[in-house]
Coordinates of C-alpha atoms in Angstrom, one line a residue:
M27 CA 106.7 112.4 -71.6
A28 CA 108.3 114.2 -74.6
K29 CA 111.7 112.3 -75.3
H30 CA 113.7 115.4 -74.5
E31 CA 112.5 115.3 -70.9
A32 CA 114.5 112.3 -70.3
L33 CA 117.7 114.3 -71.0
L34 CA 116.9 116.9 -68.4
P35 CA 118.5 115.0 -65.3
H36 CA 121.8 114.3 -67.6
M37 CA 122.0 117.9 -68.6
Q38 CA 121.5 119.2 -65.0
E39 CA 124.2 116.8 -63.8
I40 CA 126.8 118.2 -66.1
A41 CA 125.7 121.6 -65.3
D42 CA 126.3 120.8 -61.6
L43 CA 129.8 119.3 -62.3
D44 CA 130.6 122.4 -64.3
A45 CA 129.5 124.6 -61.2
V46 CA 131.7 122.5 -58.8
L47 CA 134.7 122.9 -61.1
G48 CA 134.0 126.6 -61.2
L49 CA 133.8 126.8 -57.6
L50 CA 137.3 124.8 -57.2
S51 CA 138.7 127.2 -59.9
W52 CA 137.6 130.2 -58.2
D53 CA 138.9 129.1 -54.9
E54 CA 142.2 128.4 -56.3
E55 CA 142.8 131.8 -57.6
T56 CA 141.5 133.4 -54.4
Y57 CA 141.6 131.8 -51.2
A58 CA 143.4 128.5 -51.5
P59 CA 146.7 128.3 -49.7
A60 CA 149.8 127.9 -52.1
G61 CA 150.4 124.4 -50.8
A62 CA 147.0 123.3 -51.8
R63 CA 147.8 123.6 -55.7
A64 CA 148.9 120.0 -56.2
G65 CA 145.9 118.5 -54.5
R66 CA 143.4 120.8 -56.2
G67 CA 144.9 119.6 -59.6
L68 CA 144.1 116.2 -58.7
Q69 CA 140.5 117.1 -57.5
T70 CA 140.0 119.0 -60.7
A71 CA 141.3 116.1 -62.9
T72 CA 138.9 113.8 -61.0
L73 CA 135.8 115.9 -61.7
E74 CA 136.9 116.5 -65.2
G75 CA 137.1 112.6 -65.8
L76 CA 133.8 112.0 -64.1
K77 CA 132.1 114.6 -66.3
H78 CA 133.8 113.1 -69.4
Q79 CA 132.5 109.6 -68.3
R80 CA 129.0 110.9 -67.9
L81 CA 129.0 112.7 -71.2
T82 CA 130.3 109.8 -73.2
R83 CA 128.1 106.9 -71.9
P84 CA 126.6 105.3 -75.1
E85 CA 123.0 105.1 -73.5
L86 CA 123.2 109.2 -73.3
G87 CA 124.0 109.3 -77.1
D88 CA 120.9 107.1 -77.7
L89 CA 118.6 109.3 -75.7
I90 CA 119.9 112.3 -77.5
E91 CA 119.3 110.8 -80.9
A92 CA 115.8 109.6 -79.9
A93 CA 114.9 113.1 -78.8
L94 CA 116.1 114.6 -82.1
A95 CA 114.0 111.9 -84.0
D96 CA 110.9 112.8 -82.0
P97 CA 108.8 115.2 -84.2
S98 CA 107.2 116.7 -81.0
V99 CA 110.5 118.0 -79.8
T100 CA 110.6 121.6 -81.5
G101 CA 111.6 125.1 -80.8
T102 CA 113.8 125.8 -78.0
D103 CA 113.6 122.3 -76.7
R104 CA 115.0 121.0 -80.0
V105 CA 117.8 123.7 -79.8
M106 CA 118.6 122.5 -76.3
V107 CA 119.0 118.9 -77.3
E108 CA 121.2 119.9 -80.4
R109 CA 123.5 122.0 -78.0
F110 CA 123.8 119.1 -75.7
R111 CA 124.6 116.7 -78.7
R112 CA 127.4 119.3 -79.6
T113 CA 128.8 119.0 -76.1
R114 CA 128.7 115.4 -76.0
S115 CA 130.2 115.0 -79.5
L116 CA 133.1 117.2 -78.5
A117 CA 133.6 115.1 -75.3
T118 CA 133.7 111.7 -77.2
R119 CA 136.4 112.8 -79.4
V120 CA 138.8 113.4 -76.4
P121 CA 140.2 110.5 -74.4
E122 CA 139.5 110.4 -70.8
A123 CA 143.2 110.2 -69.9
L124 CA 143.9 113.2 -72.0
V125 CA 141.0 115.3 -70.2
K126 CA 142.3 114.3 -66.7
A127 CA 146.0 115.1 -67.8
L128 CA 145.2 118.4 -69.1
A129 CA 143.2 119.4 -66.1
E130 CA 145.9 118.5 -63.7
A131 CA 148.5 120.1 -65.9
R132 CA 146.5 123.3 -66.1
S133 CA 146.2 123.6 -62.3
L134 CA 149.9 123.1 -61.8
A135 CA 150.7 125.5 -64.5
M136 CA 148.4 128.1 -63.0
A137 CA 150.4 127.9 -59.8
A138 CA 153.7 128.0 -61.6
W139 CA 152.5 130.9 -63.6
G140 CA 151.7 133.0 -60.4
K141 CA 155.0 132.5 -58.8
A142 CA 156.8 133.1 -62.1
K143 CA 154.9 136.4 -62.6
N144 CA 155.8 137.6 -59.0
S145 CA 159.4 136.8 -59.5
D146 CA 159.8 137.6 -63.2
D147 CA 161.3 134.0 -63.9
F148 CA 160.0 132.6 -67.1
K149 CA 162.3 129.7 -66.9
A150 CA 160.6 128.4 -63.8
F151 CA 157.2 128.5 -65.8
G152 CA 158.3 127.3 -69.2
P153 CA 158.3 123.6 -68.5
H154 CA 154.7 124.1 -67.3
L155 CA 153.5 126.0 -70.4
E156 CA 155.4 123.5 -72.6
R157 CA 153.3 120.6 -71.1
V158 CA 150.0 122.5 -71.5
V159 CA 150.8 123.5 -75.1
S160 CA 151.6 119.9 -75.8
L161 CA 148.4 118.5 -74.2
T162 CA 146.3 121.3 -75.7
R163 CA 147.8 120.3 -79.2
Q164 CA 146.8 116.8 -78.4
R165 CA 143.4 117.8 -77.5
A166 CA 142.8 119.8 -80.7
E167 CA 144.0 116.9 -82.8
A168 CA 141.5 114.7 -81.0
L169 CA 138.8 117.3 -81.6
G170 CA 139.5 117.7 -85.2
S171 CA 139.5 120.9 -86.9
P172 CA 136.7 121.9 -89.4
T173 CA 139.5 123.1 -91.6
D174 CA 143.1 122.4 -92.3
E175 CA 144.2 124.6 -89.3
L176 CA 144.6 122.9 -86.1
Y177 CA 143.9 126.2 -84.4
D178 CA 140.3 126.2 -85.5
A179 CA 139.5 123.2 -83.4
L180 CA 140.2 125.4 -80.3
L181 CA 138.5 128.6 -81.5
D182 CA 135.5 126.6 -82.3
E183 CA 135.1 126.2 -78.5
Y184 CA 135.1 129.8 -77.8
E185 CA 133.4 131.2 -80.8
P186 CA 131.4 128.4 -82.4
G187 CA 131.6 128.5 -86.3
T188 CA 134.4 131.1 -86.4
T189 CA 137.7 130.2 -88.1
A190 CA 141.3 131.8 -88.1
A191 CA 140.6 132.4 -91.7
T192 CA 137.4 134.5 -91.2
L193 CA 139.1 136.6 -88.6
R194 CA 142.3 137.5 -90.5
P195 CA 140.5 139.8 -92.8
V196 CA 138.5 141.3 -89.9
F197 CA 141.6 141.9 -87.9
A198 CA 143.5 143.2 -90.9
E199 CA 140.9 146.0 -91.6
L200 CA 140.8 146.8 -87.9
R201 CA 144.7 147.2 -87.7
G202 CA 144.5 149.2 -91.0
A203 CA 142.2 151.5 -89.2
L204 CA 143.7 151.7 -85.9
V205 CA 147.5 152.4 -86.9
P206 CA 146.7 155.9 -88.5
I207 CA 144.6 156.7 -85.2
V208 CA 147.5 155.8 -82.9
E209 CA 150.1 157.6 -85.1
A210 CA 147.8 160.7 -85.1
I211 CA 147.4 160.7 -81.4
A212 CA 150.9 160.1 -80.7
G213 CA 151.6 163.6 -82.2
A214 CA 149.3 165.4 -79.9
P215 CA 149.9 166.7 -76.3
R216 CA 149.5 164.0 -73.7
P217 CA 146.7 164.6 -71.1
D218 CA 147.8 165.1 -67.5
T219 CA 147.5 162.1 -65.3
S220 CA 150.0 163.3 -62.4
F221 CA 147.1 163.4 -60.1
L222 CA 146.7 159.8 -60.3
E223 CA 150.3 159.3 -59.2
Q224 CA 149.9 159.1 -55.7
R225 CA 148.4 156.7 -53.0
F226 CA 144.9 155.6 -53.0
S227 CA 143.8 153.5 -50.0
S228 CA 143.2 149.9 -50.9
E229 CA 140.3 149.7 -48.6
A230 CA 138.8 152.7 -50.1
Q231 CA 139.2 151.3 -53.6
W232 CA 137.5 148.3 -52.4
Q233 CA 134.6 150.0 -51.1
F234 CA 134.3 152.2 -54.1
T235 CA 134.3 149.1 -56.5
L236 CA 131.7 147.5 -54.4
R237 CA 129.4 150.7 -54.8
L238 CA 130.1 150.5 -58.7
L239 CA 129.1 146.9 -58.8
E240 CA 125.7 147.5 -57.1
D241 CA 124.9 150.6 -58.9
L242 CA 125.4 149.1 -62.3
G243 CA 123.1 146.4 -61.4
F244 CA 125.1 143.5 -60.2
D245 CA 123.0 141.3 -57.7
M246 CA 125.2 141.1 -54.4
Q247 CA 122.6 138.6 -53.2
H248 CA 123.6 136.1 -55.9
G249 CA 127.1 137.3 -56.3
R250 CA 130.3 138.6 -54.8
Q251 CA 133.5 140.5 -55.3
D252 CA 137.1 139.1 -54.2
R253 CA 140.7 139.8 -55.0
S254 CA 142.8 137.9 -57.4
A255 CA 146.2 138.3 -59.3
H256 CA 144.2 138.4 -62.6
P257 CA 140.7 139.8 -62.5
F258 CA 138.1 137.2 -63.8
T259 CA 134.5 136.0 -63.7
G260 CA 133.3 132.6 -62.4
S261 CA 129.9 131.3 -62.3
V262 CA 128.8 128.6 -59.8
G263 CA 125.4 128.5 -61.3
Q264 CA 123.0 131.4 -62.0
K265 CA 122.3 132.2 -58.5
D266 CA 126.1 132.4 -57.6
V267 CA 128.3 134.5 -59.9
R268 CA 131.7 135.6 -58.6
V269 CA 133.8 138.4 -59.8
T270 CA 137.4 139.4 -58.9
T271 CA 139.3 142.4 -59.1
R272 CA 143.2 143.6 -58.8
I273 CA 143.9 146.4 -56.3
D274 CA 147.1 148.5 -56.6
E275 CA 147.5 151.5 -54.2
E276 CA 149.5 153.4 -56.9
N277 CA 147.0 152.8 -59.6
P278 CA 143.3 153.1 -58.7
I279 CA 142.2 153.0 -62.3
S280 CA 143.2 149.5 -62.5
A281 CA 140.8 148.2 -60.0
I282 CA 137.9 150.6 -61.1
F283 CA 137.9 149.4 -64.6
S284 CA 138.8 145.7 -63.8
T285 CA 135.7 145.6 -61.8
I286 CA 133.5 147.3 -64.2
H287 CA 134.7 144.9 -66.9
E288 CA 133.9 141.8 -64.7
C289 CA 130.7 143.3 -63.7
G290 CA 129.8 143.1 -67.3
H291 CA 130.6 139.5 -67.5
G292 CA 128.6 139.1 -64.2
L293 CA 125.5 140.7 -65.3
Y294 CA 125.3 138.5 -68.2
E295 CA 125.8 135.3 -66.2
Q296 CA 123.2 136.8 -63.8
G297 CA 120.8 137.4 -66.8
F298 CA 120.2 134.1 -68.3
A299 CA 116.6 133.1 -68.4
P300 CA 115.5 131.3 -65.4
E301 CA 114.0 128.2 -67.3
H302 CA 117.3 127.7 -68.9
H303 CA 119.1 127.2 -65.7
R304 CA 121.1 123.9 -65.6
T305 CA 120.6 123.2 -69.3
P306 CA 122.8 123.9 -72.4
L307 CA 120.9 127.0 -73.0
G308 CA 121.7 128.8 -70.1
V309 CA 125.1 129.8 -71.1
A310 CA 126.5 132.3 -73.7
P311 CA 126.7 131.3 -77.3
S312 CA 130.3 132.4 -77.5
M313 CA 132.8 134.3 -75.6
G314 CA 132.9 137.1 -78.1
I315 CA 129.6 138.0 -77.0
H316 CA 130.4 137.7 -73.5
E317 CA 133.5 139.9 -73.7
G318 CA 131.1 142.3 -75.8
Q319 CA 129.1 142.8 -72.5
S320 CA 132.2 143.3 -70.4
R321 CA 133.9 145.7 -72.9
L322 CA 130.6 147.7 -73.2
W323 CA 130.4 148.3 -69.6
E324 CA 134.0 149.1 -69.2
N325 CA 134.5 151.4 -72.2
Q326 CA 131.5 152.6 -73.7
V327 CA 129.8 153.3 -70.4
G328 CA 132.7 153.3 -67.8
R329 CA 135.1 155.5 -69.7
S330 CA 132.4 157.9 -70.8
R331 CA 132.3 161.6 -69.7
A332 CA 128.6 161.0 -68.5
F333 CA 129.7 158.2 -66.2
W334 CA 132.4 160.4 -64.5
Q335 CA 130.1 163.3 -64.3
R336 CA 128.2 161.0 -61.9
Y337 CA 131.1 159.3 -60.2
L338 CA 134.1 161.8 -59.8
P339 CA 132.5 163.6 -57.1
M340 CA 131.6 160.3 -55.4
M341 CA 135.2 159.1 -55.9
K342 CA 136.4 162.4 -54.2
T343 CA 134.4 161.3 -51.0
Y344 CA 136.2 157.9 -51.0
F345 CA 139.5 159.4 -51.3
P346 CA 139.3 162.7 -49.4
G347 CA 142.2 165.3 -50.4
T348 CA 143.6 163.1 -53.4
L349 CA 141.6 164.6 -56.1
D350 CA 140.8 168.2 -55.0
G351 CA 141.0 170.6 -57.8
V352 CA 140.6 167.8 -60.5
D353 CA 137.7 168.8 -62.7
L354 CA 135.5 166.7 -64.7
D355 CA 137.1 167.3 -68.1
T356 CA 140.6 166.7 -66.8
F357 CA 139.6 163.4 -65.0
Y358 CA 137.9 162.3 -68.3
R359 CA 141.0 162.8 -70.4
A360 CA 143.1 161.2 -67.9
V361 CA 141.2 157.8 -67.8
N362 CA 141.0 157.9 -71.7
V363 CA 144.9 158.7 -72.3
V364 CA 146.0 157.0 -75.4
E365 CA 149.6 155.6 -75.3
P366 CA 151.2 152.4 -76.1
S367 CA 151.3 150.2 -73.0
L368 CA 153.0 146.9 -71.9
I369 CA 150.0 145.6 -69.9
R370 CA 147.1 144.4 -72.1
T371 CA 144.6 144.8 -69.1
E372 CA 145.6 148.5 -68.6
A373 CA 145.8 149.3 -72.4
D374 CA 143.6 152.1 -73.8
E375 CA 140.8 151.6 -76.1
V376 CA 142.7 152.6 -79.2
T377 CA 145.9 150.3 -78.7
Y378 CA 144.1 147.6 -76.8
N379 CA 143.3 145.4 -80.0
L380 CA 146.9 145.6 -81.0
H381 CA 147.7 143.6 -78.0
I382 CA 145.2 141.0 -79.1
L383 CA 146.3 140.7 -82.6
L384 CA 150.0 139.9 -81.4
R385 CA 148.6 137.2 -79.1
F386 CA 146.4 135.8 -81.8
E387 CA 149.6 135.4 -83.9
L388 CA 151.7 133.9 -81.3
E389 CA 149.4 131.4 -79.9
Q390 CA 148.7 129.8 -83.3
A391 CA 152.5 129.6 -83.7
L392 CA 152.8 128.0 -80.3
L393 CA 150.1 125.4 -81.2
T394 CA 151.7 124.4 -84.6
G395 CA 155.1 124.4 -83.1
D396 CA 156.5 127.2 -85.4
L397 CA 157.3 129.1 -82.1
Q398 CA 159.0 127.1 -79.1
V399 CA 158.1 128.1 -75.6
D400 CA 161.7 128.8 -74.9
D401 CA 161.7 131.3 -77.6
L402 CA 158.4 133.1 -76.5
P403 CA 159.9 135.9 -74.2
G404 CA 162.2 137.0 -77.1
V405 CA 159.7 136.9 -79.8
W406 CA 157.2 138.6 -77.6
R407 CA 159.6 141.6 -77.3
E408 CA 160.3 141.8 -80.8
R409 CA 156.4 141.8 -81.8
M410 CA 155.8 144.4 -79.0
Q411 CA 158.4 146.6 -80.6
R412 CA 157.0 146.1 -84.0
D413 CA 153.2 146.6 -83.0
L414 CA 153.5 149.1 -80.3
G415 CA 157.0 150.5 -80.4
I416 CA 157.8 149.5 -76.8
Q417 CA 159.1 146.4 -75.1
S418 CA 159.4 145.3 -71.5
E419 CA 162.7 144.5 -69.8
G420 CA 161.4 141.4 -68.0
D421 CA 158.8 138.9 -68.7
T422 CA 156.4 139.9 -65.9
E423 CA 155.1 142.7 -68.1
G424 CA 155.6 140.7 -71.1
C425 CA 154.6 137.1 -71.9
L426 CA 153.8 136.3 -68.3
Q427 CA 151.2 139.0 -67.9
D428 CA 148.3 136.8 -69.0
I429 CA 146.9 133.7 -67.1
H430 CA 145.2 132.4 -70.3
W431 CA 148.0 130.0 -71.8
A432 CA 148.7 128.5 -68.5
W433 CA 145.0 127.8 -68.2
G434 CA 145.2 126.2 -71.7
A435 CA 142.9 128.8 -73.3
I436 CA 144.5 129.0 -76.6
G437 CA 141.9 130.4 -78.9
Y438 CA 140.4 132.7 -76.3
F439 CA 142.2 136.0 -77.1
P440 CA 140.5 136.8 -80.4
T441 CA 137.2 136.9 -78.4
Y442 CA 138.3 140.2 -76.6
T443 CA 138.6 141.9 -80.2
L444 CA 135.2 140.5 -81.3
G445 CA 133.8 141.7 -78.0
N446 CA 135.1 145.3 -78.8
L447 CA 133.5 145.0 -82.3
Y448 CA 130.2 143.6 -80.9
A449 CA 130.2 146.2 -77.9
A450 CA 130.3 149.2 -80.4
Q451 CA 127.6 147.8 -82.6
I452 CA 125.3 147.1 -79.6
M453 CA 126.0 150.6 -78.1
A454 CA 125.3 152.2 -81.5
T455 CA 122.0 150.7 -81.5
F456 CA 121.0 151.3 -78.1
E457 CA 121.8 155.0 -78.5
A458 CA 119.6 155.1 -81.6
A459 CA 116.7 153.4 -79.6
D460 CA 117.2 155.5 -76.4
P461 CA 118.4 159.0 -76.9
N462 CA 118.3 159.6 -73.1
V463 CA 121.0 157.2 -72.5
W464 CA 123.8 159.6 -71.6
A465 CA 121.5 161.5 -69.3
D466 CA 120.7 158.4 -67.5
V467 CA 124.3 157.4 -67.1
A468 CA 125.2 160.7 -65.7
A469 CA 122.4 160.3 -63.3
G470 CA 123.4 156.9 -62.2
R471 CA 120.5 155.3 -64.0
F472 CA 121.8 152.2 -65.7
A473 CA 118.5 150.0 -65.6
P474 CA 117.1 150.9 -69.0
L475 CA 120.5 149.9 -70.7
L476 CA 120.6 146.7 -68.7
A477 CA 116.9 146.0 -69.2
W478 CA 117.5 146.3 -73.1
L479 CA 120.6 143.9 -72.8
R480 CA 118.5 141.4 -70.8
E481 CA 115.9 141.4 -73.5
K482 CA 118.0 141.4 -76.6
I483 CA 121.0 139.2 -75.6
H484 CA 121.3 137.8 -71.9
R485 CA 117.9 136.0 -71.7
R486 CA 118.6 134.5 -75.0
G487 CA 121.2 132.4 -73.7
Y488 CA 122.4 129.8 -76.1
T489 CA 119.0 129.4 -78.0
A490 CA 120.7 130.7 -81.1
W491 CA 124.3 131.1 -82.6
A492 CA 126.2 134.2 -81.6
G493 CA 125.9 135.9 -85.2
D494 CA 122.2 135.3 -85.1
I495 CA 121.7 136.8 -81.6
M496 CA 123.8 139.8 -82.7
A497 CA 122.0 140.1 -85.9
D498 CA 118.8 140.3 -84.3
A499 CA 119.9 142.9 -81.7
V500 CA 121.8 145.3 -83.9
G501 CA 120.2 144.6 -87.4
A502 CA 123.6 143.7 -89.1
P503 CA 126.4 141.2 -89.1
L504 CA 129.8 141.6 -87.4
Q505 CA 131.4 144.9 -88.7
V506 CA 134.4 146.9 -88.1
A507 CA 133.1 150.2 -89.1
P508 CA 131.2 151.0 -86.0
L509 CA 134.2 150.7 -83.6
V510 CA 136.4 152.9 -85.7
R511 CA 133.5 155.5 -86.0
Y512 CA 133.2 155.3 -82.2
L513 CA 136.9 155.7 -81.7
K514 CA 137.3 158.7 -84.0
G515 CA 134.2 160.2 -82.6
K516 CA 135.6 160.0 -79.0
F517 CA 139.3 160.6 -79.4
G518 CA 139.4 163.1 -82.0
P519 CA 137.5 165.8 -79.8
L520 CA 139.7 164.7 -76.7
Y521 CA 142.9 165.2 -78.4
G522 CA 141.7 168.1 -80.7
L523 CA 142.2 166.0 -83.9
S524 CA 140.2 165.5 -87.1
L525 CA 140.6 161.7 -87.3

């Protein structure tokens, strides 16, 4: 038996613990009663502690090093062992007590966040956020930053090998390209969206979004959709992928694009190679690539004219009488309206990344202590005014809108913008490879695009670093230009502008 085979039961055990933790998290955000939060936090802390104990056993380290010393362990087997060593190395740096404390604090913070968001009461959430930030800071210190910036220790978990210093020039280039586009569009006539300002049955929205999931290729035999306050995707193993959406009877667009976005994540989770299941290779190499999948389906596909050529007539059958007289071009312009908005998840493609750049700055300041939690609401409003020219009256549409910081996911937000950049590169490459792509989309044929993504990205899992997988798929490193070209090429004609 090759030395790496002795590691497989250990890898599978960790994967199973992650799956159970994922199930608990999914239940907490969907069906768990409000009074179960405290107990759920303790359960999560126990499982996180158990996982930490398993990963940090000295004998596991010995098995890993023995496998890497075996010259017969090559190719993807060797990569698998190296990935497991990275996972164990990160775990050994963080004390078990901190792991458990953070797990419990996250659970309580997410419960407090939900209540605070509903009641617009940041003060009730503030102490929970303070504790999560403090524990996350301790965790970053324990992990150790590869640079002199503490933030990089956390960013490396979501986007391995990436640092804040490498992102800043990319984000600066993007901001420099976006601001003139936003300013030019601001002076153009606004598309008509009045026909969306009416009641759309929640049950009809639910059925329509289920239809979209199945049409796009999401396997409902190995997945499901539910409702949550903040849409998300959770994997309980490759054969059990859960997505959620948020339904608002006065805003059908929210549910539609939330579902398509999460479907992109779900398709990725369902697309890992079966032989990598329950191993360190059966995951995404970075959250930027993961977000690239969701943003591609949501924006490049879901907000395309070809997509609504297919689905506007169908939507009219789900909502009889509500969209009578609305033609394709009117609807297409409406779902692509560009204007500064308070809510990130409802932001248009042009202004969306400005929301991310704001969060990128603020979460670094929270981590270092340059920004105190009590000051977050006021600073948030100031930055929104600076970057987007608007600000919320309360905090529900301000610093309480996202669950990420309650979850302790400091360092995650940049992956959304990386995802947008990746998505633009991916779609430009696929368009060049398949000139029939938009005819297929207009006919509801998504299999060619999904098959290409399966081959180039999904099935590769974590067999290579994110940058290498992307370079192989699109033939170039991360670039800003493809996204800018896409935005100018789409929104210039939409608004009658030469961008």
